[in-house]
Tab-separated table of N, CA, C and O in Angstrom:
chain	number	residue	atom	x	y	z
A	1	MET	N	0.736	-0.965	-0.206
A	1	MET	CA	-0.048	-0.325	0.138
A	1	MET	C	0.990	1.362	0.040
A	1	MET	O	1.737	1.280	0.867
A	2	ALA	N	0.589	2.296	-0.877
A	2	ALA	CA	1.355	3.531	-1.101
A	2	ALA	C	1.095	4.408	0.467
A	2	ALA	O	0.061	4.385	0.656
A	3	ARG	N	2.065	5.095	0.839
A	3	ARG	CA	1.777	6.037	1.744
A	3	ARG	C	1.226	7.339	1.117
A	3	ARG	O	1.790	7.700	0.068
A	4	ARG	N	0.373	7.762	1.805
A	4	ARG	CA	-0.165	9.150	1.323
A	4	ARG	C	1.055	10.217	2.117
A	4	ARG	O	1.386	10.163	3.230
A	5	ALA	N	0.936	11.494	1.021
A	5	ALA	CA	1.701	12.456	1.295
A	5	ALA	C	0.866	13.114	2.630
A	5	ALA	O	-0.361	13.398	2.505
A	6	VAL	N	1.399	13.699	3.532
A	6	VAL	CA	1.035	14.500	4.691
A	6	VAL	C	1.460	15.667	4.539
A	6	VAL	O	2.032	16.251	4.238
A	7	PHE	N	0.153	16.261	4.761
A	7	PHE	CA	0.043	17.912	4.514
A	7	PHE	C	0.204	18.984	5.759
A	7	PHE	O	-0.974	18.244	6.591
A	8	LYS	N	0.737	19.669	5.823
A	8	LYS	CA	0.936	20.514	7.013
A	8	LYS	C	0.247	21.672	6.473
A	8	LYS	O	1.072	22.252	5.537
A	9	LEU	N	-0.671	22.280	7.290
A	9	LEU	CA	-1.081	23.718	6.880
A	9	LEU	C	-0.522	24.637	8.117
A	9	LEU	O	-0.130	24.351	9.081
A	10	THR	N	0.195	25.756	7.075
A	10	THR	CA	0.673	26.675	7.891
A	10	THR	C	-0.057	28.034	7.615
A	10	THR	O	-0.349	28.383	6.700
A	11	ALA	N	0.280	28.876	8.607
A	11	ALA	CA	-0.275	30.231	8.415
A	11	ALA	C	0.495	30.928	7.400
A	11	ALA	O	1.687	31.052	7.464
A	12	PRO	N	-0.217	31.903	6.721
A	12	PRO	CA	0.838	32.589	5.589
A	12	PRO	C	1.633	33.813	6.447
A	12	PRO	O	1.189	33.923	7.275
A	13	ILE	N	2.823	33.845	5.918
A	13	ILE	CA	3.457	34.904	6.141
A	13	ILE	C	3.117	36.246	5.945
A	13	ILE	O	2.942	36.409	4.759
A	14	ILE	N	2.780	37.531	6.597
A	14	ILE	CA	2.118	38.375	6.452
A	14	ILE	C	3.270	39.511	6.130
A	14	ILE	O	4.216	39.351	6.561
A	15	ARG	N	3.251	39.962	4.723
A	15	ARG	CA	4.467	40.729	4.509
A	15	ARG	C	4.605	42.249	4.869
A	15	ARG	O	3.553	42.634	5.339
A	16	GLU	N	5.965	43.053	4.805
A	16	GLU	CA	6.019	44.029	5.624
A	16	GLU	C	4.726	45.279	5.108
A	16	GLU	O	4.753	45.941	6.156
A	17	PRO	N	4.775	45.170	3.852
A	17	PRO	CA	3.850	46.502	3.677
A	17	PRO	C	2.524	46.384	4.495
A	17	PRO	O	1.985	47.641	4.928
A	18	VAL	N	1.858	45.139	4.589
A	18	VAL	CA	0.599	45.039	5.297
A	18	VAL	C	0.963	45.134	6.570
A	18	VAL	O	0.167	46.056	7.321
A	19	LEU	N	1.903	44.554	7.392
A	19	LEU	CA	2.156	44.705	8.776
A	19	LEU	C	2.271	46.404	8.952
A	19	LEU	O	1.928	46.895	10.220
A	20	HIS	N	3.108	47.248	8.103
A	20	HIS	CA	3.350	48.525	8.508
A	20	HIS	C	2.155	48.977	8.547
A	20	HIS	O	1.761	49.781	9.260
A	21	LYS	N	0.986	48.751	7.535
A	21	LYS	CA	-0.287	49.325	7.674
A	21	LYS	C	-0.809	49.171	8.771
A	21	LYS	O	-1.561	49.928	9.632
A	22	GLN	N	-0.713	48.112	9.311
A	22	GLN	CA	-1.858	47.588	10.524
A	22	GLN	C	-0.882	48.416	11.937
A	22	GLN	O	-1.375	48.619	12.600
A	23	ILE	N	0.268	48.122	11.632
A	23	ILE	CA	0.911	49.141	13.043
A	23	ILE	C	0.518	50.346	12.888
A	23	ILE	O	0.333	51.194	13.969
A	24	ALA	N	0.539	51.253	11.799
A	24	ALA	CA	0.302	52.472	11.492
A	24	ALA	C	-1.093	52.838	11.994
A	24	ALA	O	-1.302	53.931	12.767
A	25	ASP	N	-2.219	52.120	11.611
A	25	ASP	CA	-3.370	51.911	11.946
A	25	ASP	C	-3.513	52.030	13.678
A	25	ASP	O	-4.180	52.852	13.984
A	26	SER	N	-2.861	51.327	14.214
A	26	SER	CA	-2.789	51.027	15.531
A	26	SER	C	-2.019	52.439	16.399
A	26	SER	O	-2.700	52.548	17.358
A	27	LEU	N	-0.973	53.006	15.665
A	27	LEU	CA	-0.621	54.096	16.231
A	27	LEU	C	-1.621	55.353	16.037
A	27	LEU	O	-1.462	56.019	17.132
A	28	ARG	N	-1.983	55.469	14.992
A	28	ARG	CA	-3.062	56.174	15.079
A	28	ARG	C	-4.200	56.224	15.819
A	28	ARG	O	-4.896	57.372	16.744
A	29	ILE	N	-4.705	55.064	16.569
A	29	ILE	CA	-5.674	54.938	17.590
A	29	ILE	C	-5.293	55.289	18.611
A	29	ILE	O	-5.661	55.944	19.633
A	30	GLU	N	-3.905	54.544	19.090
A	30	GLU	CA	-3.340	54.678	20.481
A	30	GLU	C	-2.536	56.243	20.543
A	30	GLU	O	-2.741	56.673	21.783
A	31	LEU	N	-2.032	56.697	19.313
A	31	LEU	CA	-1.415	58.103	20.037
A	31	LEU	C	-2.153	59.155	19.101
A	31	LEU	O	-2.690	59.978	19.644
A	32	ALA	N	-1.793	59.204	18.000
A	32	ALA	CA	-2.475	60.447	17.136
A	32	ALA	C	-2.215	60.365	15.615
A	32	ALA	O	-1.568	59.219	15.337
A	33	PRO	N	-2.673	61.112	14.712
A	33	PRO	CA	-2.430	60.869	13.165
A	33	PRO	C	-1.107	61.049	13.158
A	33	PRO	O	-0.361	61.950	13.770
A	34	PRO	N	-0.427	60.473	12.080
A	34	PRO	CA	0.867	60.671	12.015
A	34	PRO	C	1.550	62.226	11.658
A	34	PRO	O	0.600	62.736	11.152
A	35	GLY	N	2.369	62.728	12.352
A	35	GLY	CA	2.949	63.958	12.114
A	35	GLY	C	1.988	64.930	13.530
A	35	GLY	O	2.194	66.233	13.022
A	36	ARG	N	1.108	64.522	13.797
A	36	ARG	CA	0.188	65.492	14.821
A	36	ARG	C	0.619	64.906	16.251
A	36	ARG	O	1.193	63.969	16.599
A	37	VAL	N	0.366	66.008	17.166
A	37	VAL	CA	1.330	65.429	18.625
A	37	VAL	C	-0.168	65.109	19.589
A	37	VAL	O	-1.198	65.586	19.390
A	38	SER	N	0.184	64.017	20.195
A	38	SER	CA	-1.016	63.555	21.014
A	38	SER	C	-1.390	64.432	22.303
A	38	SER	O	-0.241	65.163	22.390
A	39	LEU	N	-2.422	64.162	23.067
A	39	LEU	CA	-2.686	64.765	24.213
A	39	LEU	C	-1.472	64.919	25.339
A	39	LEU	O	-1.424	65.616	25.975
A	40	HIS	N	-0.557	63.656	25.224
A	40	HIS	CA	0.575	63.455	26.235
A	40	HIS	C	1.837	63.902	25.499
A	40	HIS	O	2.833	63.621	25.948
A	41	GLY	N	1.575	64.609	24.331
A	41	GLY	CA	3.128	65.239	23.620
A	41	GLY	C	3.906	63.916	22.965
A	41	GLY	O	4.960	64.277	22.886
A	42	VAL	N	2.909	63.117	22.263
A	42	VAL	CA	3.704	62.444	21.388
A	42	VAL	C	3.583	62.164	20.021
A	42	VAL	O	2.226	62.536	19.755
A	43	THR	N	4.391	62.152	19.033
A	43	THR	CA	4.252	62.350	17.561
A	43	THR	C	4.756	61.039	16.798
A	43	THR	O	5.789	60.551	17.583
A	44	TRP	N	4.461	60.946	15.957
A	44	TRP	CA	5.295	59.696	15.229
A	44	TRP	C	4.858	60.069	13.517
A	44	TRP	O	4.134	60.507	13.469
A	45	TRP	N	5.549	59.172	12.655
A	45	TRP	CA	5.398	59.112	11.286
A	45	TRP	C	6.334	57.935	10.855
A	45	TRP	O	7.104	57.301	11.487
A	46	SER	N	6.269	57.558	9.487
A	46	SER	CA	6.789	56.702	8.997
A	46	SER	C	7.711	56.990	7.859
A	46	SER	O	7.367	58.414	7.421
A	47	VAL	N	8.619	56.471	7.635
A	47	VAL	CA	9.478	56.766	6.715
A	47	VAL	C	9.592	55.677	5.729
A	47	VAL	O	9.682	54.471	5.721
A	48	ASP	N	9.534	56.261	4.181
A	48	ASP	CA	9.539	55.373	2.985
A	48	ASP	C	10.331	55.618	2.341
A	48	ASP	O	11.021	56.417	1.521
A	49	MET	N	11.618	54.487	2.325
A	49	MET	CA	12.958	54.728	1.516
A	49	MET	C	12.772	53.419	0.685
A	49	MET	O	13.936	53.123	0.181
A	50	ALA	N	11.629	52.861	0.311
A	50	ALA	CA	11.687	51.526	-0.204
A	50	ALA	C	12.226	51.717	-1.879
A	50	ALA	O	12.933	50.811	-2.339
A	51	ALA	N	12.244	53.029	-2.190
A	51	ALA	CA	12.811	53.173	-3.480
A	51	ALA	C	14.080	53.733	-3.458
A	51	ALA	O	14.499	54.559	-4.388
A	52	TYR	N	15.038	53.460	-2.459
A	52	TYR	CA	16.323	54.155	-1.987
A	52	TYR	C	17.399	54.075	-3.364
A	52	TYR	O	17.796	55.243	-3.611
A	53	ALA	N	17.522	53.029	-4.049
A	53	ALA	CA	18.357	53.124	-5.090
A	53	ALA	C	17.916	53.793	-6.471
A	53	ALA	O	18.312	54.627	-6.825
A	54	GLY	N	16.571	53.185	-6.683
A	54	GLY	CA	15.633	54.309	-7.928
A	54	GLY	C	16.800	54.382	-8.934
A	54	GLY	O	17.516	54.068	-9.049
A	55	THR	N	16.413	55.485	-9.862
A	55	THR	CA	16.818	56.032	-10.754
A	55	THR	C	17.903	57.031	-10.703
A	55	THR	O	18.826	57.495	-11.534
A	56	VAL	N	17.957	57.527	-9.621
A	56	VAL	CA	18.741	58.823	-9.334
A	56	VAL	C	19.299	58.787	-7.689
A	56	VAL	O	19.215	59.328	-7.052
A	57	PRO	N	19.931	57.540	-7.361
A	57	PRO	CA	20.483	57.648	-5.999
A	57	PRO	C	21.439	58.657	-5.554
A	57	PRO	O	21.495	59.010	-4.424
A	58	GLY	N	22.209	59.186	-6.606
A	58	GLY	CA	23.148	59.791	-6.244
A	58	GLY	C	22.588	61.318	-5.850
A	58	GLY	O	22.763	62.127	-4.778
A	59	ILE	N	21.066	61.738	-6.099
A	59	ILE	CA	20.595	62.856	-5.673
A	59	ILE	C	20.012	62.791	-4.271
A	59	ILE	O	20.407	63.244	-3.326
A	60	ARG	N	19.819	61.468	-3.861
A	60	ARG	CA	19.186	60.935	-2.629
A	60	ARG	C	20.351	60.654	-1.724
A	60	ARG	O	20.321	61.365	-0.427
A	61	THR	N	21.482	60.499	-1.881
A	61	THR	CA	22.836	60.015	-1.064
A	61	THR	C	23.206	61.824	-1.065
A	61	THR	O	23.692	62.063	-0.045
A	62	GLY	N	23.001	62.415	-2.138
A	62	GLY	CA	23.799	63.905	-1.792
A	62	GLY	C	22.879	64.660	-0.743
A	62	GLY	O	23.514	65.414	-0.296
A	63	ARG	N	21.800	64.305	-0.539
A	63	ARG	CA	20.609	65.049	0.728
A	63	ARG	C	20.822	64.243	1.708
A	63	ARG	O	20.139	64.710	2.519
A	64	GLY	N	21.678	63.399	1.738
A	64	GLY	CA	21.949	62.463	3.124
A	64	GLY	C	21.063	61.484	3.321
A	64	GLY	O	21.032	60.753	4.462
A	65	CYS	N	20.239	60.785	2.187
A	65	CYS	CA	19.526	59.647	2.148
A	65	CYS	C	20.531	58.592	2.590
A	65	CYS	O	21.244	58.490	1.570
A	66	ILE	N	20.075	57.657	3.439
A	66	ILE	CA	20.900	56.488	3.382
A	66	ILE	C	20.243	55.406	3.708
A	66	ILE	O	19.060	54.999	3.964
A	67	ALA	N	20.321	54.050	3.483
A	67	ALA	CA	20.061	52.718	3.351
A	67	ALA	C	19.762	52.578	4.728
A	67	ALA	O	20.706	52.646	5.300
A	68	GLY	N	18.693	51.756	5.260
A	68	GLY	CA	18.838	51.350	6.548
A	68	GLY	C	18.057	51.963	7.608
A	68	GLY	O	17.794	51.497	8.675
A	69	VAL	N	17.470	52.999	7.108
A	69	VAL	CA	16.411	53.900	8.096
A	69	VAL	C	15.547	53.355	8.405
A	69	VAL	O	14.913	52.484	7.664
A	70	PRO	N	15.063	53.306	9.922
A	70	PRO	CA	13.917	52.469	10.274
A	70	PRO	C	12.642	52.864	9.386
A	70	PRO	O	12.417	53.966	9.323
A	71	ASP	N	11.571	51.774	9.707
A	71	ASP	CA	10.149	52.427	9.192
A	71	ASP	C	9.567	53.442	9.663
A	71	ASP	O	8.839	54.216	9.256
A	72	MET	N	9.627	53.404	11.027
A	72	MET	CA	8.788	54.502	11.782
A	72	MET	C	9.648	54.962	12.996
A	72	MET	O	10.435	54.508	13.476
A	73	ILE	N	9.155	56.292	13.394
A	73	ILE	CA	9.730	57.093	14.362
A	73	ILE	C	8.688	57.355	15.456
A	73	ILE	O	7.726	58.140	14.789
A	74	VAL	N	8.833	57.503	16.324
A	74	VAL	CA	8.045	57.817	17.508
A	74	VAL	C	8.834	58.904	18.572
A	74	VAL	O	10.000	58.542	18.782
A	75	LEU	N	8.441	60.238	18.615
A	75	LEU	CA	9.096	61.183	19.377
A	75	LEU	C	8.356	61.479	20.801
A	75	LEU	O	7.044	61.736	20.639
A	76	TYR	N	8.874	61.179	22.087
A	76	TYR	CA	8.517	61.656	23.100
A	76	TYR	C	9.417	62.148	24.304
A	76	TYR	O	10.371	61.407	24.397
A	77	ARG	N	8.938	63.358	24.739
A	77	ARG	CA	10.195	63.909	25.798
A	77	ARG	C	11.487	63.936	25.399
A	77	ARG	O	12.202	63.979	26.171
A	78	GLY	N	11.665	64.529	24.007
A	78	GLY	CA	12.844	64.732	23.387
A	78	GLY	C	13.682	63.422	23.026
A	78	GLY	O	14.884	63.630	22.826
A	79	THR	N	13.236	62.350	23.375
A	79	THR	CA	13.639	61.011	22.868
A	79	THR	C	13.134	60.331	21.815
A	79	THR	O	11.951	60.244	21.462
A	80	ALA	N	13.947	60.008	20.790
A	80	ALA	CA	13.510	59.279	19.812
A	80	ALA	C	13.343	57.577	19.741
A	80	ALA	O	14.312	57.004	20.510
A	81	PHE	N	12.368	57.000	19.039
A	81	PHE	CA	12.202	55.536	19.447
A	81	PHE	C	11.994	54.861	17.985
A	81	PHE	O	11.166	55.580	17.188
A	82	PHE	N	12.767	54.417	17.592
A	82	PHE	CA	12.526	53.883	15.989
A	82	PHE	C	12.218	52.439	16.006
A	82	PHE	O	12.710	51.541	16.903
A	83	LEU	N	11.290	52.138	14.962
A	83	LEU	CA	10.775	50.832	14.892
A	83	LEU	C	10.930	50.420	13.500
A	83	LEU	O	10.908	50.967	12.431
A	84	GLU	N	11.483	49.057	13.188
A	84	GLU	CA	11.782	48.523	12.244
A	84	GLU	C	10.779	47.332	11.987
A	84	GLU	O	10.722	46.519	12.684
A	85	VAL	N	10.214	47.579	10.658
A	85	VAL	CA	9.062	46.182	10.576
A	85	VAL	C	9.396	45.360	9.908
A	85	VAL	O	10.085	45.592	8.913
A	86	LYS	N	9.321	44.094	10.346
A	86	LYS	CA	9.912	42.886	9.767
A	86	LYS	C	8.917	41.942	9.776
A	86	LYS	O	8.229	41.880	10.933
A	87	ALA	N	8.663	41.204	8.463
A	87	ALA	CA	7.788	39.901	8.727
A	87	ALA	C	8.257	38.742	9.369
A	87	ALA	O	9.193	38.884	9.991
A	88	SER	N	7.564	37.850	9.996
A	88	SER	CA	7.927	36.829	10.857
A	88	SER	C	9.355	36.150	10.239
A	88	SER	O	9.975	35.569	11.474
A	89	ASP	N	9.387	35.987	9.089
A	89	ASP	CA	10.920	35.764	8.727
A	89	ASP	C	11.745	36.213	7.964
A	89	ASP	O	13.015	36.107	7.409
A	90	GLY	N	11.670	37.769	8.228
A	90	GLY	CA	12.511	38.813	7.935
A	90	GLY	C	13.547	38.947	8.826
A	90	GLY	O	13.766	38.605	10.128
A	91	ILE	N	14.759	39.364	8.561
A	91	ILE	CA	15.802	39.783	9.283
A	91	ILE	C	16.375	41.485	8.483
A	91	ILE	O	16.148	41.920	7.802
A	92	LEU	N	17.188	41.551	9.518
A	92	LEU	CA	18.049	42.952	9.329
A	92	LEU	C	18.934	42.841	8.453
A	92	LEU	O	19.902	42.123	8.435
A	93	SER	N	18.967	43.815	7.303
A	93	SER	CA	20.112	43.915	6.248
A	93	SER	C	21.245	44.568	7.039
A	93	SER	O	21.144	44.999	7.983
A	94	ALA	N	22.236	44.393	6.292
A	94	ALA	CA	23.682	44.935	6.793
A	94	ALA	C	23.593	46.310	6.858
A	94	ALA	O	23.857	46.860	8.159
A	95	ALA	N	22.704	47.267	6.248
A	95	ALA	CA	22.401	48.558	6.387
A	95	ALA	C	21.889	49.012	7.666
A	95	ALA	O	22.036	49.664	8.419
A	96	GLN	N	20.774	48.066	7.635
A	96	GLN	CA	19.956	48.262	9.107
A	96	GLN	C	20.693	48.012	10.050
A	96	GLN	O	20.416	48.838	11.202
A	97	GLN	N	21.377	46.883	10.121
A	97	GLN	CA	22.414	46.924	11.467
A	97	GLN	C	23.106	47.927	11.467
A	97	GLN	O	23.180	48.421	12.586
A	98	LEU	N	23.762	48.502	10.646
A	98	LEU	CA	24.545	49.626	10.973
A	98	LEU	C	23.899	50.780	11.335
A	98	LEU	O	24.471	51.503	12.362
A	99	VAL	N	22.584	51.382	10.854
A	99	VAL	CA	21.875	52.172	11.515
A	99	VAL	C	21.347	51.837	12.731
A	99	VAL	O	21.361	52.785	13.716
A	100	ALA	N	20.910	50.713	12.988
A	100	ALA	CA	20.483	50.242	14.227
A	100	ALA	C	21.501	50.599	15.330
A	100	ALA	O	21.304	51.195	16.559
A	101	VAL	N	22.739	50.292	15.193
A	101	VAL	CA	23.755	50.603	16.194
A	101	VAL	C	24.178	52.274	16.225
A	101	VAL	O	24.247	52.533	17.266
A	102	ALA	N	24.074	52.871	15.234
A	102	ALA	CA	24.349	54.281	15.268
A	102	ALA	C	23.139	54.630	16.123
A	102	ALA	O	23.483	55.555	16.973
A	103	ILE	N	21.725	54.442	15.954
A	103	ILE	CA	20.513	54.895	16.607
A	103	ILE	C	21.167	54.916	18.182
A	103	ILE	O	20.967	55.419	19.239
A	104	LEU	N	21.335	53.365	18.452
A	104	LEU	CA	21.587	52.845	19.979
A	104	LEU	C	22.745	53.460	20.329
A	104	LEU	O	22.754	54.170	22.119
A	105	ILE	N	23.819	53.876	19.819
A	105	ILE	CA	25.161	54.792	20.344
A	105	ILE	C	24.699	55.861	20.671
A	105	ILE	O	25.225	56.657	21.979
A	106	THR	N	23.485	56.603	20.202
A	106	THR	CA	23.338	58.060	20.333
A	106	THR	C	22.367	57.980	21.591
A	106	THR	O	22.297	59.146	22.067
A	107	GLY	N	21.907	57.058	21.939
A	107	GLY	CA	20.900	56.965	23.090
A	107	GLY	C	19.630	56.996	22.695
A	107	GLY	O	18.657	57.116	23.864
A	108	ALA	N	19.054	56.908	21.497
A	108	ALA	CA	17.959	56.784	21.234
A	108	ALA	C	17.624	55.249	21.359
A	108	ALA	O	18.479	54.409	21.711
A	109	HIS	N	16.454	54.967	20.976
A	109	HIS	CA	15.925	53.442	21.229
A	109	HIS	C	15.563	52.783	20.024
A	109	HIS	O	15.073	53.586	19.004
A	110	PHE	N	15.805	51.846	19.743
A	110	PHE	CA	15.520	50.739	18.419
A	110	PHE	C	14.828	49.685	18.782
A	110	PHE	O	15.386	48.740	19.605
A	111	ALA	N	14.170	49.029	18.098
A	111	ALA	CA	13.279	47.949	18.170
A	111	ALA	C	12.633	47.344	16.823
A	111	ALA	O	12.329	47.815	16.170
A	112	ILE	N	12.900	45.798	16.927
A	112	ILE	CA	12.062	45.062	15.453
A	112	ILE	C	10.980	44.714	15.997
A	112	ILE	O	10.628	44.429	17.159
A	113	VAL	N	9.731	45.260	15.302
A	113	VAL	CA	8.472	44.784	15.621
A	113	VAL	C	8.048	44.227	14.263
A	113	VAL	O	8.082	44.136	13.170
A	114	ARG	N	7.327	42.916	14.490
A	114	ARG	CA	6.715	42.065	13.594
A	114	ARG	C	5.200	42.098	13.688
A	114	ARG	O	4.682	41.129	12.786
A	115	ASN	N	4.519	42.924	14.187
A	115	ASN	CA	3.032	42.932	14.411
A	115	ASN	C	2.817	44.083	15.274
A	115	ASN	O	3.500	44.630	16.027
A	116	ALA	N	1.349	44.658	15.129
A	116	ALA	CA	0.867	45.330	15.949
A	116	ALA	C	0.930	45.178	17.433
A	116	ALA	O	1.043	46.313	18.098
A	117	SER	N	0.779	44.015	17.845
A	117	SER	CA	1.005	43.499	19.320
A	117	SER	C	2.028	44.061	19.773
A	117	SER	O	2.394	44.600	20.943
A	118	GLU	N	3.296	43.797	19.097
A	118	GLU	CA	4.592	44.226	19.901
A	118	GLU	C	4.857	45.610	19.387
A	118	GLU	O	5.390	46.123	20.642
A	119	ALA	N	4.408	46.295	18.788
A	119	ALA	CA	4.471	47.515	18.570
A	119	ALA	C	3.430	48.448	19.778
A	119	ALA	O	4.635	49.072	20.694
A	120	ILE	N	2.668	47.860	20.128
A	120	ILE	CA	1.870	48.333	21.271
A	120	ILE	C	2.537	47.972	22.769
A	120	ILE	O	2.432	48.895	23.419
A	121	ALA	N	2.997	46.721	22.713
A	121	ALA	CA	3.494	46.512	23.699
A	121	ALA	C	4.958	47.358	24.006
A	121	ALA	O	5.400	47.682	25.186
A	122	LEU	N	5.484	47.623	23.000
A	122	LEU	CA	6.689	48.446	23.014
A	122	LEU	C	6.469	49.880	23.486
A	122	LEU	O	7.135	50.472	24.352
A	123	LEU	N	5.437	50.383	23.051
A	123	LEU	CA	5.006	51.829	23.854
A	123	LEU	C	5.008	51.570	25.117
A	123	LEU	O	5.244	52.394	25.955
A	124	ASP	N	4.272	50.902	25.842
A	124	ASP	CA	4.042	50.608	27.207
A	124	ASP	C	5.804	50.162	27.667
A	124	ASP	O	5.910	50.727	28.887
A	125	GLU	N	6.264	49.358	27.348
A	125	GLU	CA	7.677	49.052	27.489
A	125	GLU	C	8.309	50.441	27.771
A	125	GLU	O	9.409	50.596	28.803
A	126	TRP	N	8.495	50.891	26.707
A	126	TRP	CA	9.517	52.244	26.705
A	126	TRP	C	8.373	53.412	27.378
A	126	TRP	O	8.882	54.769	27.522
A	127	GLU	N	7.543	53.077	28.045
A	127	GLU	CA	6.716	54.460	28.950
A	127	GLU	C	6.125	55.434	28.195
A	127	GLU	O	6.085	56.702	28.768
A	128	ILE	N	5.769	55.113	26.715
A	128	ILE	CA	5.286	56.221	25.926
A	128	ILE	C	3.547	56.180	26.214
A	128	ILE	O	2.888	55.101	26.301
A	129	PRO	N	2.990	57.246	26.757
A	129	PRO	CA	1.632	57.404	27.064
A	129	PRO	C	0.711	57.063	25.588
A	129	PRO	O	1.079	57.472	24.762
A	130	ARG	N	-0.127	56.292	25.824
A	130	ARG	CA	-1.135	55.973	24.740
A	130	ARG	C	-2.511	55.690	25.328
A	130	ARG	O	-2.741	55.803	26.542
A	131	ALA	N	-3.434	55.782	24.450
A	131	ALA	CA	-4.980	56.043	24.702
A	131	ALA	C	-5.575	54.865	25.506
A	131	ALA	O	-6.738	55.074	25.962
A	132	HIS	N	-4.932	53.735	25.364
A	132	HIS	CA	-5.472	52.606	25.877
A	132	HIS	C	-6.697	52.051	25.069
A	132	HIS	O	-7.969	51.395	25.659
A	133	ARG	N	-7.066	52.364	23.848
A	133	ARG	CA	-8.425	52.073	23.315
A	133	ARG	C	-8.223	50.683	22.718
A	133	ARG	O	-9.264	49.921	22.386
A	134	ILE	N	-7.075	50.316	22.225
A	134	ILE	CA	-6.974	48.849	22.032
A	134	ILE	C	-6.393	47.797	22.969
A	134	ILE	O	-5.515	47.975	23.733
A	135	ARG	N	-7.308	46.725	22.944
A	135	ARG	CA	-7.166	45.702	24.082
A	135	ARG	C	-6.990	44.530	23.401
A	135	ARG	O	-7.615	44.292	22.640
A	136	GLY	N	-6.164	43.547	24.153
A	136	GLY	CA	-6.400	42.239	23.667
A	136	GLY	C	-5.164	42.093	22.487
A	136	GLY	O	-5.531	40.857	21.850
A	137	LEU	N	-4.529	42.790	22.400
A	137	LEU	CA	-3.519	42.456	21.080
A	137	LEU	C	-2.270	41.679	21.501
A	137	LEU	O	-1.815	41.770	23.060
């Protein structure tokens, strides 16, 4: 009798653009719209360097744009908090590692987040005040 193939169901990996949008939506709910200041004095925004190489990288690098800049920035009480969004199977590139080290050396904060729950948990860990509208993440 022939053996049947065993099928294993696995959850799909949610890619970074979708995760980034989910995290941004969570920050809108918990903090404020991007670029606005919350009632507690917190602001945040996303950085899009996806087309860093592009057709005119010399212009970007001449302006100081570099590869490896984290996806999101939160500012609170004069301190910067940087979030790099990664899929569950994602790893930091060499450029991202260099920028992360530079951020940490300056005394700012850096973390990799793989979903909205991790991003919200980091706000709490970093003691960044939020609205507490999202529960159960």
